[in-house]
Coordinates of C-alpha atoms in Angstrom, one line a residue:
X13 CA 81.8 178.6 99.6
X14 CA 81.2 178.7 96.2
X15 CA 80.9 175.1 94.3
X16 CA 84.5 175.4 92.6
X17 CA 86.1 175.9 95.9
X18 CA 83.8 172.6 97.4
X19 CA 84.7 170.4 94.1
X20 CA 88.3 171.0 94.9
X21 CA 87.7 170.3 98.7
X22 CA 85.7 166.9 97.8
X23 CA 88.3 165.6 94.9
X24 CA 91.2 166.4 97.6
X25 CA 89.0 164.3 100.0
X26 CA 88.8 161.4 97.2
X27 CA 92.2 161.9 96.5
X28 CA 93.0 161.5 100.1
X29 CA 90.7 158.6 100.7
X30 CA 92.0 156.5 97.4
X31 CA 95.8 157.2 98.7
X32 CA 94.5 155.7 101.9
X33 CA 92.6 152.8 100.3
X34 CA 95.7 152.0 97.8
X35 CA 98.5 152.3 100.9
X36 CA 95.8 149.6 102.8
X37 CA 96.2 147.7 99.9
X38 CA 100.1 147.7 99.0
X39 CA 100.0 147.1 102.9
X40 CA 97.9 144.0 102.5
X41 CA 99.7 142.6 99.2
X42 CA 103.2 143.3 101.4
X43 CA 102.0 140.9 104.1
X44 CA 101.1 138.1 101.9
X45 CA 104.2 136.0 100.1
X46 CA 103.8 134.5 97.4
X47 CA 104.8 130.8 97.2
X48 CA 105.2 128.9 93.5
X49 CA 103.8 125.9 92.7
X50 CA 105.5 124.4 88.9
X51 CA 104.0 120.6 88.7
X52 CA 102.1 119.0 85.7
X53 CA 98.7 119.0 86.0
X54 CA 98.6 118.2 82.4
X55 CA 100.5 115.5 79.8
X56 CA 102.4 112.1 80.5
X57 CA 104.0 113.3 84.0
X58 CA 100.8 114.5 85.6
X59 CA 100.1 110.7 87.1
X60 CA 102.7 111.3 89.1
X61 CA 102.8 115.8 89.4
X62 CA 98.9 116.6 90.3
X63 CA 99.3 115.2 93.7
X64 CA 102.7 117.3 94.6
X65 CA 100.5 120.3 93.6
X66 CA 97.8 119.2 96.4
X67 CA 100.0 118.4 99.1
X68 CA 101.9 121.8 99.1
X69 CA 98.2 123.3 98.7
X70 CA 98.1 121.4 102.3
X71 CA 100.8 122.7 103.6
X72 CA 100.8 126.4 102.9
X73 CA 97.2 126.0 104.3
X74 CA 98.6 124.3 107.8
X75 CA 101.3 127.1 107.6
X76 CA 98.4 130.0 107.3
X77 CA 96.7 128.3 110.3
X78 CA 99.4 128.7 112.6
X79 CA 100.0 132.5 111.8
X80 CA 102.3 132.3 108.8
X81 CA 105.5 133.5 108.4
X82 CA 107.0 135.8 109.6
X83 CA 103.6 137.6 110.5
X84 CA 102.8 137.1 106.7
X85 CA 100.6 135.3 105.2
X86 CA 101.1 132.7 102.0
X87 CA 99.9 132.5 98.7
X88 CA 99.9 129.7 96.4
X89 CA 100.5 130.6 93.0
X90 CA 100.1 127.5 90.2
X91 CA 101.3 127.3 87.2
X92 CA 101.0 124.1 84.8
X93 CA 104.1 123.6 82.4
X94 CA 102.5 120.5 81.5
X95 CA 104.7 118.1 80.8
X96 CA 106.6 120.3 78.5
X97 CA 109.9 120.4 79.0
X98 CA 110.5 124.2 77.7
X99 CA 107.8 125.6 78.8
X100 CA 108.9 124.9 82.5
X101 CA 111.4 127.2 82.0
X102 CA 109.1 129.8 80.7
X103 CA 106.6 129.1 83.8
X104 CA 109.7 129.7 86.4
X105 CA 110.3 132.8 85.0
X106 CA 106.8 133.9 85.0
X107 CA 106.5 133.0 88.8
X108 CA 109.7 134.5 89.9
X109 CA 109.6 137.7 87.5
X110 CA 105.9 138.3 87.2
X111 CA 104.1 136.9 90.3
X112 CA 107.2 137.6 92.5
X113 CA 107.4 134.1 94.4
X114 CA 109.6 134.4 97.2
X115 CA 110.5 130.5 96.4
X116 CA 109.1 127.0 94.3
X117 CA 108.7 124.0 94.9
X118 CA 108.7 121.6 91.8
X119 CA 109.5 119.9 89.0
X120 CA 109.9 115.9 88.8
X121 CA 111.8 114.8 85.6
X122 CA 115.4 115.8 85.3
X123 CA 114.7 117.1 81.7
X124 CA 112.6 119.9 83.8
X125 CA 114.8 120.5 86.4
X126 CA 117.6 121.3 83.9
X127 CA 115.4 123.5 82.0
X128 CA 115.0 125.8 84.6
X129 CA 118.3 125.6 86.2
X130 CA 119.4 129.0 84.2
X131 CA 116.0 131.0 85.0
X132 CA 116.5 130.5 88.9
X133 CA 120.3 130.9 88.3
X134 CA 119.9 134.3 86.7
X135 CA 117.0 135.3 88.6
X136 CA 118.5 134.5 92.1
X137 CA 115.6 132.5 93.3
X138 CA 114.9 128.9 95.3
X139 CA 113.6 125.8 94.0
X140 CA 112.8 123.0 96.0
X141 CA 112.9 120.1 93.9
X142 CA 111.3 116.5 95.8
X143 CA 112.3 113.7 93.1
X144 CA 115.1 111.1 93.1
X145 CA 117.9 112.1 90.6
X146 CA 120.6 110.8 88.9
X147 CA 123.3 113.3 90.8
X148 CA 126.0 114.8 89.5
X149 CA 124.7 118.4 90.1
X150 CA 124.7 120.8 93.1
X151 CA 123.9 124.5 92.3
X152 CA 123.2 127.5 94.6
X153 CA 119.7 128.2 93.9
X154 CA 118.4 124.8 94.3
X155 CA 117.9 122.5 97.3
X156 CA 117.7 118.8 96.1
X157 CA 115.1 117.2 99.1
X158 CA 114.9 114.0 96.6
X159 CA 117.4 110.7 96.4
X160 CA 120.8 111.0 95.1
X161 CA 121.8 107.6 93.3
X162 CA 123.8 106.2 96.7
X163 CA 120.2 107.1 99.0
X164 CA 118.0 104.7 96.2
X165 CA 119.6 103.3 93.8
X166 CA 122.6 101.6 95.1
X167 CA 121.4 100.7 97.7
X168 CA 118.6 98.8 96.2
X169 CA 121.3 97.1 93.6
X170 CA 122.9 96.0 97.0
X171 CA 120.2 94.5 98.4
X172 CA 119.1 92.7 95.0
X173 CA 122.5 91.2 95.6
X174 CA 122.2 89.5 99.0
X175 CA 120.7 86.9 100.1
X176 CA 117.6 88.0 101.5
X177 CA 117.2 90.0 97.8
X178 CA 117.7 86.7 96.0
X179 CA 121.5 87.1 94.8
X180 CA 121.2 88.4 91.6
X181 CA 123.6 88.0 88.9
X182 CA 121.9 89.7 85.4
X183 CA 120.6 93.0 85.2
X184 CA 118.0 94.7 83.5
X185 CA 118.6 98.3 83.6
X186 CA 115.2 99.7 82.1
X187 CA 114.8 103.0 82.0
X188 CA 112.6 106.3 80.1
X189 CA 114.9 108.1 77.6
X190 CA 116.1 111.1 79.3
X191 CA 118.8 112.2 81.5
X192 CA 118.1 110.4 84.8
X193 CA 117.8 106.6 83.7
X194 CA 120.7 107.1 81.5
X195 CA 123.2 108.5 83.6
X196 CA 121.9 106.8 86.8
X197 CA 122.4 103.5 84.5
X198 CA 125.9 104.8 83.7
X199 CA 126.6 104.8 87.2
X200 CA 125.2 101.7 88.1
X201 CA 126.7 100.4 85.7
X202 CA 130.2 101.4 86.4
X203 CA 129.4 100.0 90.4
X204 CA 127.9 96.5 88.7
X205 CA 131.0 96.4 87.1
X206 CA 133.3 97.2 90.2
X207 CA 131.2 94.4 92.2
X208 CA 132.3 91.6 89.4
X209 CA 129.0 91.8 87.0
X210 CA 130.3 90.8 83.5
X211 CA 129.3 93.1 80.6
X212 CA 127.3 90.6 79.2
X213 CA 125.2 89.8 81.9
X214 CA 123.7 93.6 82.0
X215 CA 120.7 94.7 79.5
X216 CA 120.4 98.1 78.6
X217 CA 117.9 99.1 77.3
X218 CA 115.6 102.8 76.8
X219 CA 111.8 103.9 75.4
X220 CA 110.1 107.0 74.9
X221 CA 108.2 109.2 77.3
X222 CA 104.3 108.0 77.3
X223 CA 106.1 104.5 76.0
X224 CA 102.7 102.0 75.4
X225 CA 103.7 99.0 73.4
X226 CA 105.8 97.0 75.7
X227 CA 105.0 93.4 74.4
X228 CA 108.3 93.5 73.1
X229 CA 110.2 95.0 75.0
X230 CA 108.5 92.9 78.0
X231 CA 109.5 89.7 75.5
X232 CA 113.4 90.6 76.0
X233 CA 113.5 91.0 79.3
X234 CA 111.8 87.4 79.3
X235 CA 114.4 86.0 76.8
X236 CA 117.6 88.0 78.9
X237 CA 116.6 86.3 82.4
X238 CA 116.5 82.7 81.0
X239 CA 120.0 82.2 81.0
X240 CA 120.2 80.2 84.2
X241 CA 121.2 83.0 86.3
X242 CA 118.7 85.0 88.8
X243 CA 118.1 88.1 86.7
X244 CA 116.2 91.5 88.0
X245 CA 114.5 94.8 86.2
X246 CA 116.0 98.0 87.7
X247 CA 112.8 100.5 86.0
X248 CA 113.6 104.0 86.2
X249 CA 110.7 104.5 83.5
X250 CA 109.0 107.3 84.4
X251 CA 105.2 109.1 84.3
X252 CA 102.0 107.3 82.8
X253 CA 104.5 104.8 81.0
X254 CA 104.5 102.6 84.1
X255 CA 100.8 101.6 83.9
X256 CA 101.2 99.4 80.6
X257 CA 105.0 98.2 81.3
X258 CA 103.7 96.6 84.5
X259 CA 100.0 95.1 82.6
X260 CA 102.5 93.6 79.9
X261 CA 104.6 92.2 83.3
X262 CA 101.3 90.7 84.7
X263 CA 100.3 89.6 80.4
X264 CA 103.2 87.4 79.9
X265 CA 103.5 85.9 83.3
X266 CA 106.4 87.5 84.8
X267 CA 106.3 87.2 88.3
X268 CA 108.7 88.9 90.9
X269 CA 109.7 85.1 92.3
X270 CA 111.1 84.8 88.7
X271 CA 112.5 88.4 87.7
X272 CA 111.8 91.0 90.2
X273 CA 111.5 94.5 89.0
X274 CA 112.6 97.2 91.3
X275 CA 111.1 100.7 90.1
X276 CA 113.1 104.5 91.5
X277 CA 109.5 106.2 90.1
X278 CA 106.3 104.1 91.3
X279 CA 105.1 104.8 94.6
X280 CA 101.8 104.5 95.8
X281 CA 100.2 107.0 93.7
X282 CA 101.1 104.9 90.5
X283 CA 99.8 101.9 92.1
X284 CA 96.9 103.1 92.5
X285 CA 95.8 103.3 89.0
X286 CA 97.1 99.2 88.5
X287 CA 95.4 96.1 89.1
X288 CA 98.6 94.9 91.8
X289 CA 97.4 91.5 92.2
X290 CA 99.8 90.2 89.0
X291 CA 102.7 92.3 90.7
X292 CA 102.8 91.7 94.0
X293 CA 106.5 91.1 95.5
X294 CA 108.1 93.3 93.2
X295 CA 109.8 96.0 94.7
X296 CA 110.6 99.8 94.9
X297 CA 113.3 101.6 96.8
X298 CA 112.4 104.9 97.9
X299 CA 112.8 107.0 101.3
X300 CA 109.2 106.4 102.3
X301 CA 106.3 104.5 102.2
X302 CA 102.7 106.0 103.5
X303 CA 102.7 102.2 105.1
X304 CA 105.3 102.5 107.5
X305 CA 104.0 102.8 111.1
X306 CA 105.2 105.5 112.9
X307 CA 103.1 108.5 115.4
X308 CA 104.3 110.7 112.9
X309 CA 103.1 109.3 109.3
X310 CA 99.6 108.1 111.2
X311 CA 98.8 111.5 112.2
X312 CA 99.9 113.0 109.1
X313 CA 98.2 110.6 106.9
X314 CA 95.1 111.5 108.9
X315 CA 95.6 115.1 108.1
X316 CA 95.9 114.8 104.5
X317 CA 92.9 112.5 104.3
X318 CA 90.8 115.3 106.2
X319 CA 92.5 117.8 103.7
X320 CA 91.4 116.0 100.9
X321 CA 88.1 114.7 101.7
X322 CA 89.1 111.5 100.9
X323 CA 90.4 108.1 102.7
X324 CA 91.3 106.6 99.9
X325 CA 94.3 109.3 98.7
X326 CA 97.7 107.7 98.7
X327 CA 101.1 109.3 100.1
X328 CA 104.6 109.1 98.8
X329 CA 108.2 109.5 98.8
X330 CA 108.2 113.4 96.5
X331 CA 105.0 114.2 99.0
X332 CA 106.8 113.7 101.9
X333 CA 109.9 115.1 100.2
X334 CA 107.9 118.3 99.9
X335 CA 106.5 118.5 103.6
X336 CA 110.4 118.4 104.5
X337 CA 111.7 121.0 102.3
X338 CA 108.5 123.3 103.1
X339 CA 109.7 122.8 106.6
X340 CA 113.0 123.5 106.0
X341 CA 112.3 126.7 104.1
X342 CA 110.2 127.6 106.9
X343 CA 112.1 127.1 109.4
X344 CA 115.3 129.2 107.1
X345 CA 113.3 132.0 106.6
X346 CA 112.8 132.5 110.6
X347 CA 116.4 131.6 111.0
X348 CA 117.0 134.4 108.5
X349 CA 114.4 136.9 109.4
X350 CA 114.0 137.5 105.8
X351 CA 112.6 136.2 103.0
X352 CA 115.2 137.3 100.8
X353 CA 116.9 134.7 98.7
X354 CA 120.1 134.9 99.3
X355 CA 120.1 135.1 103.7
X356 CA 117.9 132.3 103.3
X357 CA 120.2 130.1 100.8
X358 CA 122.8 130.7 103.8
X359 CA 120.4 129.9 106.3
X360 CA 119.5 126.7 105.1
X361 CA 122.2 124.8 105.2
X362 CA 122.1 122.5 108.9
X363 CA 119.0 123.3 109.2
X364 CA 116.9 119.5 110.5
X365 CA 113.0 118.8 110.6
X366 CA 111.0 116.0 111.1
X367 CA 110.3 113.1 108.6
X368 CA 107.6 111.2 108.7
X369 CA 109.2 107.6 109.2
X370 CA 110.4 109.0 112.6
X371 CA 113.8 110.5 112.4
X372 CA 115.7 113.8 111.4
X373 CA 116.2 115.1 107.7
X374 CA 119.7 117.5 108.0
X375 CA 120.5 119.7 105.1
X376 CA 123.9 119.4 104.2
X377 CA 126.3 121.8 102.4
X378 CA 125.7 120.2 99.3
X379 CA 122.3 121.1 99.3
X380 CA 120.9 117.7 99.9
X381 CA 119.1 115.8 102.8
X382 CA 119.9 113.1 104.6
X383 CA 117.6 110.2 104.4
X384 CA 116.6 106.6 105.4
X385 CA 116.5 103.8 102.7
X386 CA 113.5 101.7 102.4
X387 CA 113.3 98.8 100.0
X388 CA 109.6 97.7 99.7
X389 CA 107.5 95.0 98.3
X390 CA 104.6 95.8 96.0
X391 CA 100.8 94.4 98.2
X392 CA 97.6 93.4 96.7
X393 CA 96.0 96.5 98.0
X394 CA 98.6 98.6 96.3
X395 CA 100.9 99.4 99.4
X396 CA 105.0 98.9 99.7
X397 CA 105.4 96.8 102.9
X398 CA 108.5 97.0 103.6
X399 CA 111.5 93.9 103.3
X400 CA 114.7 96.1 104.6
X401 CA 116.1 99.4 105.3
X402 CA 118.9 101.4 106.5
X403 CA 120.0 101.7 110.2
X404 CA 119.6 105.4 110.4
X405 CA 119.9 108.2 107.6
X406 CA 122.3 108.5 104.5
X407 CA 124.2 111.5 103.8
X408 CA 123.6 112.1 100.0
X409 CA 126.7 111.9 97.7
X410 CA 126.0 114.5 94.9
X411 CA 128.7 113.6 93.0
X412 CA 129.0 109.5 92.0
X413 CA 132.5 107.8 93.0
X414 CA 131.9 105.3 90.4
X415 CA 132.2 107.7 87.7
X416 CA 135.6 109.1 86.3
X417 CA 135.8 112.8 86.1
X418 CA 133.2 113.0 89.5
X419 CA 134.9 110.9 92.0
X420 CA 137.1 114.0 93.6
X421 CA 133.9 116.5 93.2
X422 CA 132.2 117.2 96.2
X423 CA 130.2 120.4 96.5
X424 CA 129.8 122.8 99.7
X425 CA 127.7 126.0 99.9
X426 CA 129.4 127.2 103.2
X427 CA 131.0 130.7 102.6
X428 CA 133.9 131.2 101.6
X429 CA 134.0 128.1 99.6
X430 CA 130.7 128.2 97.9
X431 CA 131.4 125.9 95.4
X432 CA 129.0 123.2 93.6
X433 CA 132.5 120.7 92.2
X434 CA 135.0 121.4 94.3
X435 CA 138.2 119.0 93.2
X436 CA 139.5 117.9 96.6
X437 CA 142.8 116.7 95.0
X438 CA 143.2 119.9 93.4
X439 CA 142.0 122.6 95.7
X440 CA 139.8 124.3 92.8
X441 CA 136.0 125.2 92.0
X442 CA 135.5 124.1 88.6
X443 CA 132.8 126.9 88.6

């Protein structure tokens, strides 16, 4: 054979063996999706963000361990858009177009969440998005596993108002300048108002993102509740602005027997950075605390202080908002047999999992969850015990009734209707 004839023979062989060694590979990278991760590990919003990254690490690690998917294995991909309100939007499209994630969980402000409404609109993807929100929004792509307004805070406005919450008659309506505190103070507004609350007896009042000088602002709030009437602080300030708001609180002496604060964005992971001996018995309202004592949250608290290597890691409500809306994807995605976007979007709606307080999460054809209501009290060790919660589980109102122009909106996925404002007294999809 002469050596032309066995060059040609040996180059077909490598030719033959790198086709073989590439189609191994697509095969490989075909049984592995890829599952997006958009959280701030970086800037004013990473205090609360970081942690969201580490528990869905957890979970795509749990879901690897029993199999995957499917058959298919899953990939974290993370991205940090950190704190940036643009470059979210320029992250999502990087994970969906470049990366190809088959969904994302993420986000935590409403600022990001709207930036990156378009990019999952146009690119027909999922996001998952864990945080309370002021409402007023449904759209396709997104399932909303966080509090709408009438699943936090209305209910935690209602309680302030009873008895056992002290019967409060001025308000305090405190909040981070950006879209969530200032239309969920519009709406509580407009329900303080439809309850009897006279304009002047609610404070309105707004501060920057990364806010530090509150000695002021702290000194109104002071001045506001020492008009003879039992006053409260409803804070929807967000990120690393909480730390020195609730020092200041603890500075001049404001304790929660005097003005309680109730916070919609500290949880345990926020408390764990304060001294919490100055704020004990103030309160937050979320749909879980990592105190309450169920089987379920014992044995997952376990597992996520294994995962972690550390006892001392905290769990809250946008953690466990996560573990349900991995589930839920999860369990879609089998439903659907597919990974494709659109059969799971239609799968997805009905479909229930565990929480970890004991009950059922449903999603609806809004594209929320239902969801207990805890009201908690701030402990010395940095825990929410809890002082009173719903019966059973509240179906999210995505639209507010207290607001003109959203009170005949409701929104429903289910085919043929597929429509995020649907005007019930007019029949039509506003689009």
């Amino acid at each position: 054979m002469s050596f032309s004839r066995r060059f040609m023979l040996r180059a077909a062989g490598a030719l033959v063996g790198g086709a073989v060694a590439l189609g191994a590979f697509a095969a490989k990278a075909e049984d592995t999706i890829k599952i997006g991760i958009l959280h701030s590990l970086s800037g004013t919003m990473a205090i609360s963000e970081t942690t969201l990254k580490d528990v869905m690490l957890m979970l795509i690690d749990e879901q690897n361990k029993k199999g995957g998917v499917l058959g298919k294995k899953l990939e974290a991909v993370v991205v940090d858009p950190a704190s940036n309100w643009p470059l979210f939007a320029e992250k999502a499209r990087e994970l969906i177009a470049k990366d190809k994630v088959s969904v994302v969980f993420g986000c935590w402000t409403s600022v990001s969440r709207k930036s990156v409404l378009p990019v999952f609109q146009e690119l027909d993807s999922i996001l998952f998005y864990p945080v309370q929100y002021e409402g007023e929004e449904s759209q396709r792509n997104v399932f909303y596993t966080g509090a709408a307004p009438n699943q936090q805070a209305i209910p935690a406005v209602d309680y302030l108002m009873s008895a056992d919450g002290g019967s409060v008659k001025r308000w305090v309506l405190e909040g981070t300048d950006y879209v969530y505190p200032r239309t969920t103070n519009k709406i509580l507004a407009a329900y303080l108002k439809s309850k009897g609350v006279a304009d002047e007896d609610v404070l309105v009042n707004y501060t920057p993102f990364g806010f530090s000088d509150w000695q002021t602002e702290v000194t109104k709030i002071k001045a506001f509740g020492s008009a003879g009437k039992k006053t409260a602080v409803v804070s929807t300030i967000n990120g690393d602005a909480n730390v020195p708001f609730y020092k200041e609180l603890g500075n001049q002496g404001i304790k929660a027997t005097d003005i309680p604060v109730v916070a919609f964005s500290v949880g345990e992971e926020e408390l764990a950075g304060l001294d919490t001996k100055p704020l004990v018995g103030h309160l937050a309202a979320w749909n879980y605390f990592m105190s309450i004592d169920t089987p379920e949250n014992k044995a997952w608290i376990e597992k996520w202080h294994a995962f972690t290597k550390n006892p001392k890691r905290t769990f809250n409500d946008p953690m466990e908002a996560h573990v349900i809306g991995f589930n839920m994807w999860v369990k879609a995605v089998e439903k659907a047999g597919s990974f494709e976007p659109d059969k799971v979007i239609d799968a997805m709606i009905g479909v229930s999992t565990e929480n970890l307080t004991g009950g059922l999460s449903t999603m609806m054809p809004n594209h929320h969850i239902t969801k207990p209501v805890y009201i908690g009290e701030i402990q010395a060790d940095g825990q929410l015990n809890t002082v009173w919660q719903t019966p059973g589980t509240v179906v999210a109102q995505e639209w507010s009734p207290y607001l003109e122009g959203s009170r005949d909106l409701i929104a429903d996925w289910r085919k043929p209707l597929s429509c995020g404002n649907l005007n019930v007294k007019t029949g039509k999809c506003g689009g």
